Amino acid sequence: MGEVANNNEGEAAAGGGGERESSPASPHFVMVHGIWHGGWCWYKIRCLLESSGYKVSCLDLKAAGIHPSEASSVLTFDDYNQPLIDFLSALPPHDQVILVGHSAGGLSVTDAIHKLGKKIHVAIYVGATMLRSGFSTDLDIQEGSPDLSDELGFGLGPDQLPTSCFVKKEFQRKLMYSLSPLEDSILASMLLRPGPLLALMQARFSEGAEAEQVKRVYIKTLHDRVLKPEQQDAMVKRWPPSQVFALESDHSPFFSTPFQLFTSLLKASASIPSN
């Protein structure tokens, strides 16, 4: 697991002078985790993709995975998502990636679409929050936000808004990994970290000039107990993607249905013609 996470920074640094191929023959998948998780959660998908000849980068956002920051110190979404923006900005001028976001990682993907759309060949949302403007309205919060009120942290003091949140261990498997192998949910319970709730809920986006040029694909997680299927359907209806796939998975298809997710990622990326 350490190898997966530790490779993130090296890949980001290599973006400016290492591997430069980004042709259709060897697409570059960039994987973005959701709240509480880190780049480690993609280990099965990374293995499947790399074994098939694809380039894969699994990032840790700020205060996630092995990133040294603490969740309660991350107070803005821009700060939280800076590792992804830095990674994409460091890519060679004509390189494009297949950007994949899970759960709250969908907010990171949308942020990147607005800021650096020319770097993204296709954006794939996996059981993810897909809101064109982020959490700008009450309807956005209703459709795109799970109930994150289980265990809260107040980094700015008890009289201020909560800065972080966490799912108690006794609820983690039931909510996120109900159809996943037990060993994966146990591993996850050892690696999950509090998420920067305040930063995530402040995610609001101004539409970038290149945003509508980026093709989007949504992969629904049909047995999701975190971002419920009806919420996913509502977001798809409001901001229709180019294609929609569906998996008979829990909230974590990278554990519960890795081969099906792998196949869907390849189909999604192949369905968008190269520029």
Tab-separated table of C-alpha atoms in Angstrom:
chain	number	residue	atom	x	y	z
A	1	MET	CA	0.000	0.000	0.000
A	2	GLY	CA	2.847	2.377	0.797
A	3	GLU	CA	4.215	1.894	-2.712
A	4	VAL	CA	0.967	3.047	-4.288
A	5	ALA	CA	0.770	6.187	-2.185
A	6	ASN	CA	4.474	7.037	-2.270
A	7	ASN	CA	4.506	6.908	-6.051
A	8	ASN	CA	2.094	9.810	-6.248
A	9	GLU	CA	4.601	12.584	-5.664
A	10	GLY	CA	7.102	11.026	-8.026
A	11	GLU	CA	4.519	10.869	-10.760
A	12	ALA	CA	3.555	14.478	-10.211
A	13	ALA	CA	7.173	15.552	-10.430
A	14	ALA	CA	7.660	13.431	-13.532
A	15	GLY	CA	4.778	15.219	-15.220
A	16	GLY	CA	7.096	17.985	-16.358
A	17	GLY	CA	9.972	15.876	-17.630
A	18	GLY	CA	9.340	12.162	-17.326
A	19	GLU	CA	6.952	10.079	-19.391
A	20	ARG	CA	5.349	12.304	-21.995
A	21	GLU	CA	3.302	9.842	-23.987
A	22	SER	CA	-0.401	10.513	-23.845
A	23	SER	CA	-1.471	8.998	-27.133
A	24	PRO	CA	-4.667	7.021	-27.596
A	25	ALA	CA	-2.530	3.859	-27.613
A	26	SER	CA	-1.368	4.472	-24.045
A	27	PRO	CA	-3.912	6.594	-22.165
A	28	HIS	CA	-3.021	8.077	-18.802
A	29	PHE	CA	-5.613	7.458	-16.097
A	30	VAL	CA	-5.557	9.857	-13.144
A	31	MET	CA	-7.562	8.531	-10.207
A	32	VAL	CA	-9.064	10.794	-7.535
A	33	HIS	CA	-10.376	9.364	-4.270
A	34	GLY	CA	-13.393	10.446	-2.257
A	35	ILE	CA	-13.667	11.700	1.310
A	36	TRP	CA	-11.856	9.677	4.011
A	37	HIS	CA	-9.927	7.688	1.389
A	38	GLY	CA	-6.611	8.199	-0.393
A	39	GLY	CA	-4.896	7.063	-3.549
A	40	TRP	CA	-4.525	3.627	-1.926
A	41	CYS	CA	-8.205	2.781	-2.533
A	42	TRP	CA	-7.539	2.322	-6.276
A	43	TYR	CA	-4.959	-0.435	-5.815
A	44	LYS	CA	-6.995	-3.148	-7.585
A	45	ILE	CA	-7.908	-0.871	-10.487
A	46	ARG	CA	-4.343	0.366	-10.781
A	47	CYS	CA	-3.108	-3.205	-10.974
A	48	LEU	CA	-5.644	-4.098	-13.694
A	49	LEU	CA	-4.901	-0.987	-15.747
A	50	GLU	CA	-1.119	-1.162	-15.487
A	51	SER	CA	-1.148	-4.888	-16.260
A	52	SER	CA	-3.020	-3.971	-19.446
A	53	GLY	CA	-0.409	-1.397	-20.458
A	54	TYR	CA	-2.009	1.823	-19.256
A	55	LYS	CA	-0.331	4.588	-17.310
A	56	VAL	CA	-1.977	5.266	-13.941
A	57	SER	CA	-1.545	7.973	-11.306
A	58	CYS	CA	-3.374	7.686	-7.965
A	59	LEU	CA	-3.284	11.023	-6.169
A	60	ASP	CA	-3.634	11.965	-2.523
A	61	LEU	CA	-5.526	15.209	-2.044
A	62	LYS	CA	-4.600	17.445	0.878
A	63	ALA	CA	-4.984	15.734	4.277
A	64	ALA	CA	-5.778	12.401	2.567
A	65	GLY	CA	-3.778	9.200	2.189
A	66	ILE	CA	-0.181	9.921	3.214
A	67	HIS	CA	-0.463	13.690	2.784
A	68	PRO	CA	0.950	15.203	5.998
A	69	SER	CA	-1.776	17.820	6.577
A	70	GLU	CA	-4.628	17.299	9.020
A	71	ALA	CA	-8.237	17.592	7.878
A	72	SER	CA	-9.125	20.327	10.350
A	73	SER	CA	-6.383	22.542	8.910
A	74	VAL	CA	-7.821	22.412	5.378
A	75	LEU	CA	-10.451	25.153	5.295
A	76	THR	CA	-11.066	25.830	1.589
A	77	PHE	CA	-11.837	23.564	-1.342
A	78	ASP	CA	-9.107	25.160	-3.459
A	79	ASP	CA	-6.598	24.201	-0.781
A	80	TYR	CA	-7.932	20.645	-0.576
A	81	ASN	CA	-7.849	20.122	-4.344
A	82	GLN	CA	-4.490	21.813	-4.967
A	83	PRO	CA	-2.579	18.521	-5.406
A	84	LEU	CA	-4.763	17.634	-8.412
A	85	ILE	CA	-4.536	21.106	-9.953
A	86	ASP	CA	-0.746	21.100	-9.479
A	87	PHE	CA	-0.475	17.648	-11.050
A	88	LEU	CA	-2.474	18.602	-14.141
A	89	SER	CA	-0.693	21.948	-14.479
A	90	ALA	CA	2.684	20.179	-14.522
A	91	LEU	CA	1.791	17.948	-17.456
A	92	PRO	CA	3.471	18.714	-20.808
A	93	PRO	CA	1.479	21.222	-22.902
A	94	HIS	CA	-0.303	18.785	-25.213
A	95	ASP	CA	-0.858	15.907	-22.788
A	96	GLN	CA	-4.390	14.917	-21.821
A	97	VAL	CA	-5.549	12.484	-19.151
A	98	ILE	CA	-8.575	10.370	-18.377
A	99	LEU	CA	-9.647	11.867	-15.071
A	100	VAL	CA	-11.598	9.544	-12.763
A	101	GLY	CA	-13.260	10.686	-9.544
A	102	HIS	CA	-15.062	8.628	-6.907
A	103	SER	CA	-17.650	9.977	-4.459
A	104	ALA	CA	-16.586	13.480	-3.327
A	105	GLY	CA	-13.752	13.133	-5.827
A	106	GLY	CA	-16.344	14.197	-8.367
A	107	LEU	CA	-16.075	17.719	-6.968
A	108	SER	CA	-12.339	17.612	-7.638
A	109	VAL	CA	-12.967	16.450	-11.192
A	110	THR	CA	-15.467	19.248	-11.870
A	111	ASP	CA	-13.069	21.815	-10.422
A	112	ALA	CA	-10.394	20.557	-12.815
A	113	ILE	CA	-12.819	20.657	-15.758
A	114	HIS	CA	-13.441	24.357	-15.136
A	115	LYS	CA	-9.812	25.280	-14.479
A	116	LEU	CA	-7.847	22.988	-16.800
A	117	GLY	CA	-10.316	21.499	-19.239
A	118	LYS	CA	-7.747	21.295	-22.040
A	119	LYS	CA	-5.787	18.764	-19.962
A	120	ILE	CA	-8.720	16.331	-19.733
A	121	HIS	CA	-9.632	13.941	-22.543
A	122	VAL	CA	-12.637	12.583	-20.659
A	123	ALA	CA	-13.925	12.975	-17.082
A	124	ILE	CA	-15.396	9.865	-15.475
A	125	TYR	CA	-17.523	10.076	-12.335
A	126	VAL	CA	-17.785	6.825	-10.336
A	127	GLY	CA	-20.674	6.986	-7.864
A	128	ALA	CA	-19.541	10.575	-7.575
A	129	THR	CA	-20.877	14.047	-6.901
A	130	MET	CA	-21.404	15.644	-10.321
A	131	LEU	CA	-22.586	19.235	-9.876
A	132	ARG	CA	-21.850	21.810	-12.542
A	133	SER	CA	-21.413	24.660	-10.040
A	134	GLY	CA	-20.603	22.677	-6.899
A	135	PHE	CA	-22.637	23.252	-3.758
A	136	SER	CA	-24.127	26.555	-4.906
A	137	THR	CA	-27.772	25.907	-3.975
A	138	ASP	CA	-29.813	23.914	-1.488
A	139	LEU	CA	-30.758	21.557	-4.337
A	140	ASP	CA	-27.073	20.915	-5.029
A	141	ILE	CA	-26.563	19.916	-1.400
A	142	GLN	CA	-29.668	17.730	-1.425
A	143	GLU	CA	-28.623	15.835	-4.561
A	144	GLY	CA	-24.862	15.765	-4.219
A	145	SER	CA	-24.119	15.448	-0.523
A	146	PRO	CA	-24.403	12.344	1.664
A	147	ASP	CA	-25.136	12.601	5.366
A	148	LEU	CA	-21.711	13.368	6.831
A	149	SER	CA	-22.900	14.113	10.358
A	150	ASP	CA	-21.758	10.956	12.118
A	151	GLU	CA	-18.573	12.029	13.881
A	152	LEU	CA	-17.575	15.680	13.621
A	153	GLY	CA	-14.425	17.631	14.444
A	154	PHE	CA	-14.354	21.318	15.326
A	155	GLY	CA	-10.877	22.533	14.446
A	156	LEU	CA	-11.891	26.187	14.794
A	157	GLY	CA	-13.642	25.647	18.109
A	158	PRO	CA	-16.997	24.197	19.238
A	159	ASP	CA	-18.808	27.469	18.501
A	160	GLN	CA	-17.780	27.355	14.823
A	161	LEU	CA	-18.831	25.142	11.914
A	162	PRO	CA	-17.397	21.601	11.919
A	163	THR	CA	-14.132	21.377	10.006
A	164	SER	CA	-13.867	17.596	9.640
A	165	CYS	CA	-15.937	14.432	9.781
A	166	PHE	CA	-15.433	10.694	10.047
A	167	VAL	CA	-17.535	7.537	9.881
A	168	LYS	CA	-17.400	5.475	13.063
A	169	LYS	CA	-15.747	2.092	12.541
A	170	GLU	CA	-18.895	0.145	13.397
A	171	PHE	CA	-20.721	1.779	10.445
A	172	GLN	CA	-17.971	1.771	7.824
A	173	ARG	CA	-18.631	-1.637	6.303
A	174	LYS	CA	-22.415	-1.222	6.314
A	175	LEU	CA	-22.273	2.164	4.601
A	176	MET	CA	-19.341	1.924	2.206
A	177	TYR	CA	-18.296	-1.700	1.721
A	178	SER	CA	-21.425	-3.823	2.216
A	179	LEU	CA	-20.760	-5.888	-0.937
A	180	SER	CA	-16.955	-5.741	-0.771
A	181	PRO	CA	-14.602	-8.515	0.376
A	182	LEU	CA	-14.133	-8.440	4.124
A	183	GLU	CA	-10.370	-8.118	3.810
A	184	ASP	CA	-10.758	-4.914	1.791
A	185	SER	CA	-13.103	-3.312	4.301
A	186	ILE	CA	-10.723	-4.254	7.122
A	187	LEU	CA	-7.811	-2.758	5.213
A	188	ALA	CA	-9.819	0.394	4.596
A	189	SER	CA	-10.693	0.697	8.279
A	190	MET	CA	-6.962	0.850	9.006
A	191	LEU	CA	-6.300	3.571	6.420
A	192	LEU	CA	-9.329	5.881	6.443
A	193	ARG	CA	-8.748	9.411	7.742
A	194	PRO	CA	-11.091	12.223	8.787
A	195	GLY	CA	-12.253	14.269	5.813
A	196	PRO	CA	-12.141	18.085	5.500
A	197	LEU	CA	-15.890	18.662	5.680
A	198	LEU	CA	-15.776	22.453	5.756
A	199	ALA	CA	-13.555	22.596	2.674
A	200	LEU	CA	-15.734	20.186	0.718
A	201	MET	CA	-18.981	21.968	1.525
A	202	GLN	CA	-17.443	25.212	0.279
A	203	ALA	CA	-16.870	23.743	-3.199
A	204	ARG	CA	-18.390	26.254	-5.618
A	205	PHE	CA	-17.231	26.654	-9.190
A	206	SER	CA	-17.229	29.417	-11.760
A	207	GLU	CA	-17.660	27.851	-15.165
A	208	GLY	CA	-14.467	27.794	-17.190
A	209	ALA	CA	-14.334	28.557	-20.918
A	210	GLU	CA	-13.327	24.982	-21.773
A	211	ALA	CA	-15.727	23.200	-19.429
A	212	GLU	CA	-18.335	22.188	-21.987
A	213	GLN	CA	-15.663	20.824	-24.323
A	214	VAL	CA	-14.786	18.114	-21.800
A	215	LYS	CA	-16.796	14.942	-22.331
A	216	ARG	CA	-18.175	13.377	-19.159
A	217	VAL	CA	-19.206	9.801	-18.372
A	218	TYR	CA	-21.101	8.710	-15.259
A	219	ILE	CA	-20.786	5.233	-13.710
A	220	LYS	CA	-23.670	4.590	-11.319
A	221	THR	CA	-23.264	2.466	-8.198
A	222	LEU	CA	-26.659	0.835	-7.883
A	223	HIS	CA	-26.451	-0.386	-4.268
A	224	ASP	CA	-24.811	2.731	-2.869
A	225	ARG	CA	-25.689	3.633	0.725
A	226	VAL	CA	-23.618	6.824	0.794
A	227	LEU	CA	-24.499	8.656	-2.413
A	228	LYS	CA	-27.837	6.997	-3.039
A	229	PRO	CA	-28.924	5.937	-6.560
A	230	GLU	CA	-31.742	8.479	-6.624
A	231	GLN	CA	-29.232	11.239	-5.888
A	232	GLN	CA	-27.011	10.005	-8.701
A	233	ASP	CA	-29.988	9.908	-11.087
A	234	ALA	CA	-30.943	13.461	-10.165
A	235	MET	CA	-27.438	14.778	-10.887
A	236	VAL	CA	-27.269	12.912	-14.191
A	237	LYS	CA	-30.621	14.429	-15.199
A	238	ARG	CA	-29.583	17.977	-14.294
A	239	TRP	CA	-26.172	17.861	-16.026
A	240	PRO	CA	-26.396	15.041	-18.581
A	241	PRO	CA	-23.120	13.290	-19.411
A	242	SER	CA	-22.237	11.743	-22.765
A	243	GLN	CA	-22.812	8.231	-21.453
A	244	VAL	CA	-24.029	6.469	-18.336
A	245	PHE	CA	-22.910	3.035	-17.157
A	246	ALA	CA	-24.178	1.117	-14.132
A	247	LEU	CA	-22.537	-1.321	-11.734
A	248	GLU	CA	-24.185	-3.741	-9.297
A	249	SER	CA	-21.870	-2.425	-6.609
A	250	ASP	CA	-21.837	-0.790	-3.214
A	251	HIS	CA	-20.317	2.675	-2.720
A	252	SER	CA	-16.843	1.243	-3.386
A	253	PRO	CA	-16.766	-0.548	-6.756
A	254	PHE	CA	-12.975	-0.505	-6.732
A	255	PHE	CA	-13.357	-3.184	-4.028
A	256	SER	CA	-16.727	-4.829	-4.698
A	257	THR	CA	-16.729	-4.994	-8.528
A	258	PRO	CA	-13.166	-4.210	-9.670
A	259	PHE	CA	-13.277	-6.142	-12.945
A	260	GLN	CA	-16.601	-4.602	-13.943
A	261	LEU	CA	-15.332	-1.138	-13.021
A	262	PHE	CA	-12.142	-1.748	-14.998
A	263	THR	CA	-14.196	-2.746	-18.038
A	264	SER	CA	-16.473	0.282	-17.675
A	265	LEU	CA	-13.482	2.631	-17.435
A	266	LEU	CA	-12.054	1.234	-20.661
A	267	LYS	CA	-15.418	1.448	-22.430
A	268	ALA	CA	-15.926	4.998	-21.202
A	269	SER	CA	-12.490	6.151	-22.326
A	270	ALA	CA	-12.794	4.402	-25.697
A	271	SER	CA	-16.202	5.949	-26.352
A	272	ILE	CA	-14.760	9.472	-26.607
A	273	PRO	CA	-12.860	10.176	-29.864
A	274	SER	CA	-9.365	11.583	-29.544
A	275	ASN	CA	-8.946	15.292	-30.236
